[in-house]
Every structure is written in structure tokens, then in C-alpha cells.
CSV table of C-alpha atoms in Angstrom, one decimal:
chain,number,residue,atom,x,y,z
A,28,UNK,CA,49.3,20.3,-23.9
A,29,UNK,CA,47.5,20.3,-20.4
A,30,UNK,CA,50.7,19.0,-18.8
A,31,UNK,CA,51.1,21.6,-16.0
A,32,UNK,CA,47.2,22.4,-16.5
A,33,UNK,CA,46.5,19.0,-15.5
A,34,UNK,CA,47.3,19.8,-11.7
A,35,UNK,CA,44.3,22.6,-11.7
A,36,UNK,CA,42.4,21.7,-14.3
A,37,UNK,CA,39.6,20.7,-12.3
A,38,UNK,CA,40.1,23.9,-9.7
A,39,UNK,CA,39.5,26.1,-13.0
A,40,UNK,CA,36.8,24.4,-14.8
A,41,UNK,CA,33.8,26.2,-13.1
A,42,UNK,CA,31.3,24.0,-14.8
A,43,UNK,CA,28.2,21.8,-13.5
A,44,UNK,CA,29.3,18.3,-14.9
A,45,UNK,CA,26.2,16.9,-13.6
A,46,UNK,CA,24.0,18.8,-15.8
A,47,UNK,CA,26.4,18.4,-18.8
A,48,UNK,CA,26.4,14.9,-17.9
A,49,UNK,CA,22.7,15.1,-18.2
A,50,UNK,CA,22.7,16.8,-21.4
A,51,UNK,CA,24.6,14.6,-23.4
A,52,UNK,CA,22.1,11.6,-22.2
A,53,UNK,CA,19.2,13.6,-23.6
A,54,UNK,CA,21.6,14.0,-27.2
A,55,UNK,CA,22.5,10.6,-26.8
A,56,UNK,CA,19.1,9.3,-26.4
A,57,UNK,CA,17.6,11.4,-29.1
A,58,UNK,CA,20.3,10.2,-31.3
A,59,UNK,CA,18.9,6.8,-30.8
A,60,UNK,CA,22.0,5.4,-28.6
A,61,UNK,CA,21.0,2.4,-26.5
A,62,UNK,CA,20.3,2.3,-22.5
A,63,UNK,CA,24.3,1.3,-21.3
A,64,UNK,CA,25.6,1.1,-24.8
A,65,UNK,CA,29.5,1.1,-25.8
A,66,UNK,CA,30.8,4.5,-25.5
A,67,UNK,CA,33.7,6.6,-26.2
A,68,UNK,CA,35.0,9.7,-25.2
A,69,UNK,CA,37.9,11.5,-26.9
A,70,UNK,CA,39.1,14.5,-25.1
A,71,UNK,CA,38.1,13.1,-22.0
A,72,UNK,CA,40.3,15.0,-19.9
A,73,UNK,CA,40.5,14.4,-16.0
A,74,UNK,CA,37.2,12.1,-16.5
A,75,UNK,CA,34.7,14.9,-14.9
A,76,UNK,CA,32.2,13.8,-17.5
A,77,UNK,CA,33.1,10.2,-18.3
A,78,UNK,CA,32.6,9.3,-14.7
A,79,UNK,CA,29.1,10.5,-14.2
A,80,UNK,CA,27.9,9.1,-17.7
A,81,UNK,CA,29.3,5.8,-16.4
A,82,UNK,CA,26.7,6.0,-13.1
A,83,UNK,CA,24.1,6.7,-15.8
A,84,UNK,CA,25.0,2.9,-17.0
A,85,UNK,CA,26.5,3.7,-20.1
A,86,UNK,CA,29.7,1.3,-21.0
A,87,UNK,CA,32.6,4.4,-20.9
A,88,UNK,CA,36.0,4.3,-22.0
A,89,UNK,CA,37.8,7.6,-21.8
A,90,UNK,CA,40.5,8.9,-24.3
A,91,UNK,CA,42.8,12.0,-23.8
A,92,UNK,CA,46.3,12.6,-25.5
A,93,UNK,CA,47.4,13.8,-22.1
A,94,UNK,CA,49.0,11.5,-19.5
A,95,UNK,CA,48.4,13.7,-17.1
A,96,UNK,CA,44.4,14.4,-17.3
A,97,UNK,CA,44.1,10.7,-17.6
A,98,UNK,CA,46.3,9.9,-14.5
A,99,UNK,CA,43.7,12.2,-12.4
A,100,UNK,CA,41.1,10.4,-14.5
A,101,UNK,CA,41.6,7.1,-13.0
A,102,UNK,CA,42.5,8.8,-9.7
A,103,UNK,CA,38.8,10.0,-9.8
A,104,UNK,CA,37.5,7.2,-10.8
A,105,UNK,CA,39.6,4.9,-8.0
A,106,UNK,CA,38.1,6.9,-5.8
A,107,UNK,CA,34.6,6.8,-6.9
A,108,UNK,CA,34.9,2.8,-6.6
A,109,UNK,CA,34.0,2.8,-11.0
A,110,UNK,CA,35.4,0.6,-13.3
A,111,UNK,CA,36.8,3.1,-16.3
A,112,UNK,CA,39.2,2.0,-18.9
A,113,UNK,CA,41.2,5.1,-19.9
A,114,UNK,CA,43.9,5.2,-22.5
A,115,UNK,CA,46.3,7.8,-23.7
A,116,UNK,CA,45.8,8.1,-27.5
A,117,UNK,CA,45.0,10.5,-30.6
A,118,UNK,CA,41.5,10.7,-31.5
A,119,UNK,CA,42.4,11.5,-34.7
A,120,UNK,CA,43.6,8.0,-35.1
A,121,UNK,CA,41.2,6.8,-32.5
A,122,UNK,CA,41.3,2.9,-32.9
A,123,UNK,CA,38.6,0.5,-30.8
A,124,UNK,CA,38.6,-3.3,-30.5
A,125,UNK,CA,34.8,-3.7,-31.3
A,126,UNK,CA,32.3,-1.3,-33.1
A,127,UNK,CA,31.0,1.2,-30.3
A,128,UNK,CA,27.5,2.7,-29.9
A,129,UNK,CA,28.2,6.7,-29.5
A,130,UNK,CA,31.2,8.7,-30.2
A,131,UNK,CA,31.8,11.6,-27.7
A,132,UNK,CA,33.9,14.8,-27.8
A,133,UNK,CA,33.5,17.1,-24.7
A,134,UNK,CA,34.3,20.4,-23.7
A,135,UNK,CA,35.9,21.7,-27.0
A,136,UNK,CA,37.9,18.8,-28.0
A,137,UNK,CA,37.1,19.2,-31.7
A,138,UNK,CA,38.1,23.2,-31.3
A,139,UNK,CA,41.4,21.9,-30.4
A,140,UNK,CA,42.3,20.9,-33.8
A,141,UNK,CA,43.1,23.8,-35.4
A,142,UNK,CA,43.8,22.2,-38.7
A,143,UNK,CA,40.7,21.7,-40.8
A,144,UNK,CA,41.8,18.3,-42.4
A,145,UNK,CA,42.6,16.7,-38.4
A,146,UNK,CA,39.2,17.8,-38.1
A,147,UNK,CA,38.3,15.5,-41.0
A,148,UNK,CA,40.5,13.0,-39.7
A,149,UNK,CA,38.9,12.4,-36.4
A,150,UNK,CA,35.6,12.4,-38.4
A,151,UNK,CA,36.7,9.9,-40.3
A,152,UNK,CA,37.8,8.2,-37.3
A,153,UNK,CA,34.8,8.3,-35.0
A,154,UNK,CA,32.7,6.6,-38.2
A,155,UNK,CA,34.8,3.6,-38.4
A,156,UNK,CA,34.9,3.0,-34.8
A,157,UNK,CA,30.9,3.3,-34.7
A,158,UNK,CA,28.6,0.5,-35.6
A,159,UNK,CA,26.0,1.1,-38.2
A,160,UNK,CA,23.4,3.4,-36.6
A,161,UNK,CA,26.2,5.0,-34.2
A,162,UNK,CA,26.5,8.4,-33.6
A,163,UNK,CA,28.8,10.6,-32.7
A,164,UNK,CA,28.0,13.8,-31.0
A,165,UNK,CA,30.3,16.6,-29.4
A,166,UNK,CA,29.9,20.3,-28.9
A,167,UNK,CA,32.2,23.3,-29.8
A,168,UNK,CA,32.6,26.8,-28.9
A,169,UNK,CA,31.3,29.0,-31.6
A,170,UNK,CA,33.1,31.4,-33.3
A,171,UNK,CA,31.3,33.9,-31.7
A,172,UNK,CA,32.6,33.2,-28.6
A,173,UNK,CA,35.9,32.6,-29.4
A,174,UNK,CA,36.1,35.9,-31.7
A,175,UNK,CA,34.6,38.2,-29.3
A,176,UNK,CA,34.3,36.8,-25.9
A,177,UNK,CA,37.6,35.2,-25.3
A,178,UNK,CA,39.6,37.2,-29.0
A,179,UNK,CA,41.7,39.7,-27.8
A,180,UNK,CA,40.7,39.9,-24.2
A,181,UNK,CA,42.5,39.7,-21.0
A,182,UNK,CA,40.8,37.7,-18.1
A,183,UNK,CA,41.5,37.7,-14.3
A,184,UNK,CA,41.0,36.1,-11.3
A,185,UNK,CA,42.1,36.4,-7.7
A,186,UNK,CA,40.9,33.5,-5.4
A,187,UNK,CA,42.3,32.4,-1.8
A,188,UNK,CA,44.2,29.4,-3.5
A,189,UNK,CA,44.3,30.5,-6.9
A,190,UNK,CA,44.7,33.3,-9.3
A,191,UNK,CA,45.6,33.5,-12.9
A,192,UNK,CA,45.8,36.2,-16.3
A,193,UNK,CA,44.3,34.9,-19.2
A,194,UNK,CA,45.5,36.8,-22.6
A,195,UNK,CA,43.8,35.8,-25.7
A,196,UNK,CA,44.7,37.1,-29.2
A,197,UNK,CA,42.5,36.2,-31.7
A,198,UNK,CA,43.7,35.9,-35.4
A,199,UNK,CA,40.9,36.4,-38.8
A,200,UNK,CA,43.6,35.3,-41.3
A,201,UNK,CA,43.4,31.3,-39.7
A,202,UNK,CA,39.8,31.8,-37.3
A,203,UNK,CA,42.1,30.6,-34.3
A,204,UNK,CA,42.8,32.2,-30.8
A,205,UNK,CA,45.6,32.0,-29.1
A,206,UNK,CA,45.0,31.4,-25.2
A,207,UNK,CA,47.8,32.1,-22.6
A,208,UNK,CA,47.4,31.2,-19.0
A,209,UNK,CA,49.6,32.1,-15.9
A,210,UNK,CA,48.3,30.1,-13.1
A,211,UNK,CA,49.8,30.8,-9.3
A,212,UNK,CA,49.0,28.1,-7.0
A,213,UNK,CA,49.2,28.9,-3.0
A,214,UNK,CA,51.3,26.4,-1.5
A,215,UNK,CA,50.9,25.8,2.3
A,216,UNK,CA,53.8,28.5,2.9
A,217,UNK,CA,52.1,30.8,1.6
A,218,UNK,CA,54.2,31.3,-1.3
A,219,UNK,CA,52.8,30.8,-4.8
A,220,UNK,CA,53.8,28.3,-7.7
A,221,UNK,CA,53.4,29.8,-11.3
A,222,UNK,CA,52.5,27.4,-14.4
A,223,UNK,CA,52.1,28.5,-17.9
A,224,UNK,CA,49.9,26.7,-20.3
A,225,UNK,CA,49.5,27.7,-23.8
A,226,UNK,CA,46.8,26.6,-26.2
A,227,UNK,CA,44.8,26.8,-29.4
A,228,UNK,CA,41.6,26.9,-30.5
A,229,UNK,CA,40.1,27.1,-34.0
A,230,UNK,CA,36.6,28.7,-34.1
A,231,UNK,CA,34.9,26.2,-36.8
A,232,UNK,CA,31.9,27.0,-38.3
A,233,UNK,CA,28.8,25.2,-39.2
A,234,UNK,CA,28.7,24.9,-42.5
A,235,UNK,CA,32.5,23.4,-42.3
A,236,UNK,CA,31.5,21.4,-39.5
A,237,UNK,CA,28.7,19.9,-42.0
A,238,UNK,CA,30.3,19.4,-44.5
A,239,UNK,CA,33.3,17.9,-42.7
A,240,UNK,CA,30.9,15.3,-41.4
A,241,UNK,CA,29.0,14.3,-44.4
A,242,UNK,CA,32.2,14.0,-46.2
A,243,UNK,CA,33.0,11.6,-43.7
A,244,UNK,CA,29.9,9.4,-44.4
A,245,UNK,CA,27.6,11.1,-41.5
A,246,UNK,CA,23.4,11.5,-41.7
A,247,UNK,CA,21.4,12.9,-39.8
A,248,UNK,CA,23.3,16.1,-38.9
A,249,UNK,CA,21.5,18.3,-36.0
A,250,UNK,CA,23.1,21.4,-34.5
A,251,UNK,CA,21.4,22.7,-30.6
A,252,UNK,CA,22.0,25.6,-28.7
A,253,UNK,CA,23.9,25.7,-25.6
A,254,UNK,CA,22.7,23.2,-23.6
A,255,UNK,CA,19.0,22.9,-25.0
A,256,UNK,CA,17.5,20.3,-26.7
A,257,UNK,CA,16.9,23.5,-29.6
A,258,UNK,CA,18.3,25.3,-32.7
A,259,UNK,CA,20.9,27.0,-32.5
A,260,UNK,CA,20.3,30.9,-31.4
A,261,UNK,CA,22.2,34.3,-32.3
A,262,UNK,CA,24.5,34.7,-29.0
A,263,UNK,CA,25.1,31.3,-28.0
A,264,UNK,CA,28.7,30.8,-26.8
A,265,UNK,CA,28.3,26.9,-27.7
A,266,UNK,CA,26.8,24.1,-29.9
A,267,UNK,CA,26.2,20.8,-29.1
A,268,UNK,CA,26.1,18.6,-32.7
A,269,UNK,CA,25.1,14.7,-33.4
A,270,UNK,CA,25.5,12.6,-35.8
A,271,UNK,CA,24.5,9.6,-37.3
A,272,UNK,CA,26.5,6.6,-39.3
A,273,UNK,CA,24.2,5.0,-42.0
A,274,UNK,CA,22.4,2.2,-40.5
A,275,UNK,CA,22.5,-1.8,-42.2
């Protein structure tokens, strides 16, 4: 996954990482995580978040299955002048030399496994690599969103360097869509490149997510809107969700 997507990942991702970046220091610090404390973050793609929590002081260490994203990752952060230790693994068998303070799993990384018991697994995971009092905290796309905002659509876009068809089919039986990208890149000739990336996401919901976590030895389970330091409202396209490991 995300091997050709790697080369415009960051062209499509039309988000404000600084304000996410700022968002997940307000969950972190609710969730009691220390000023520059140990963290990891699975899923961490081409580093856009990692990199910015690092300036914030935080000890990052960035964890993507891809090669790819985590080749641009440490281009980024080369050219930042930042120190980021990045390492291709499985966050569902995430491994860590030393306990860590926070846990992170950004832009739909836990909607990426599409099998309720990985789910579990990388639960189970995070906790051991946390010390006591740890937390891990990610955020998901609901099922709203992927059912009926992305389910069964078709989405375009037609920029001066880029265009690409988005076909999404949404299936009830297993709560997962089905996401199909064509992406044409201009080259300087004018000509266009096409890549095709397929994914799947699984539309969780949160009482599996709860229950997923406690089974896995979390406390302290809070749910927030998208982006707000709040509940959860009907409508939001995204939760953000912490955690807590049992203190000594």
C-alpha cells in the first residue's frame, strides 16, 4: 500500500498539519503526557505530522509499513535540519526498546485495519510499548463518513499538475469501503503519468472501538469531535480518541 501514492501523497493531502499538529498537543496534554516525552507514531506516513510535533519538543519516532512514505519522511525531515528516527515496521507488532510516554495513530491509520482482531492487536501493542500512565491516542473516520460521504461516490479533480477519479464502493455486509484512485501526474512535457492506488478502510464504531480498548487493558477512554477538545456530535466526519494504560 501507498507505494505509487507515496510520490503525491503530500500533493493530495489538502490538510493543515499545523493545526492537527496543534491538536494532538492539546489531546496529548489533556491525557497527561509529559512536556517532550517519548513518542510514537504508527502510520506516520511522509512525516507531515511527526515533524511538526518534534518542533513542539516532543521525543518523535515515526513508524509506517511503507518504505516509501518513510523515505520522503526523512527527506522532509533532512531538510528541515530535525533529528527523526523513522523505521519501517507493523504497528500491529509495534516493538520499542524502552517504555514510551504517548502512542499515536494519525490520519486513519487504525481505519486501515479492516480486520477487527488487527485492531485488537495493535491495541494490545500500543499498551505494552507504553509506560504505566501512557496513552495512546489516534483518530478515525467515522462510519458516517465513510458510509455516506466517501460509500459509493465518485470524486474528481482537475488541477494544473494534477488530476485524479476517486471511486468508492462501500460494502454493509463487512462496514468497509473500497477506495480506488487514478492519479495523472503532468510531467514537464506535458504529458501525464497515471498511478493507481487501491485501498481499504473499515468504518469502526465506538462501541467496538471501546471495547477493543478496554479489552486490551486501557482506562480512561474519551471520544472528541473533529478537531475539538468536545463530545462527539451527529455529522462529524472524524473522532479523535485517548487512552490511558493503568498507572503504578
Amino acid at each position: 500500500m501507498y507505494t505509487a501514492f507515496a510520490q503525491v501523497y503530500d500533493a493530495l493531502m489538502e490538510v493543515d498539519y499545523a493545526a492537527w499538529a496543534a491538536h494532538y498537543h492539546a489531546l496529548m496534554k489533556s491525557a497527561g503526557v509529559k512536556e517532550k516525552g517519548k513518542c510514537v507514531e504508527c502510520a506516520c506516513g511522509t512525516g507531515s505530522l511527526t515533524l511538526p510535533l518534534r518542533k513542539m519538543g516532543f521525543q518523535m519516532t515515526g513508524v509506517d509499513l511503507s518504505q516509501e512514505m518513510l523515505a520522503r519522511a526523512m527527506e522532509k525531515a533532512r531538510a528541515a535540519g530535525v533529528m527523526i528516527p523513522f523505521v519501517c515496521q507493523d504497528m500491529c507488532e509495534l516493538k520499542v526498546p524502552r517504555w514510551v510516554d504517548c502512542v499515536l495513530c494519525t490520519c486513519d491509520g487504525v481505519n486501515y485495519l479492516t480486520a477487527p482482531q488487527k485492531a485488537q492487536q495493535f491495541f494490545r501493542a500500543a499498551f505494552e510499548a507504553l509506560r504505566p500512565g501512557g496513552a495512546l491516542i489516534f483518530d478515525v473516520s467515522t462510519p458516517e463518513k465513510l458510509q455516506h460521504t466517501l460509500g459509493n461516490n465518485t470524486l474528481f479533480a482537475d488541477e494544473e499538475e494534477m488530476a485524479y477519479i476517486w471511486q468508492n464502493a462501500y460494502d454493509e455486509k463487512t462496514a468497509c469501503v473500497e477506495l480506488a484512485l487514478s492519479i495523472f501526474v503532468k510531467r514537464p512535457d506535458g504529458a501525464y503519468d497515471r498511478l493507481e492506488e487501491a485501498q481499504t478502510q473499515r468504518a469502526h464504531s465506538m462501541e467496538e472501538l471501546t471495547a477493543w480498548l478496554s479489552q486490551a487493558g486501557f482506562e480512561e477512554i474519551l471520544f472528541y469531535g473533529a478537531q475539538r477538545m468536545d463530545e462527539p456530535r451527529p455529522g462529524d466526519d472524524r473522532w479523535h480518541v485517548s487512552a490511558r494504560k493503568p498507572g503504578l
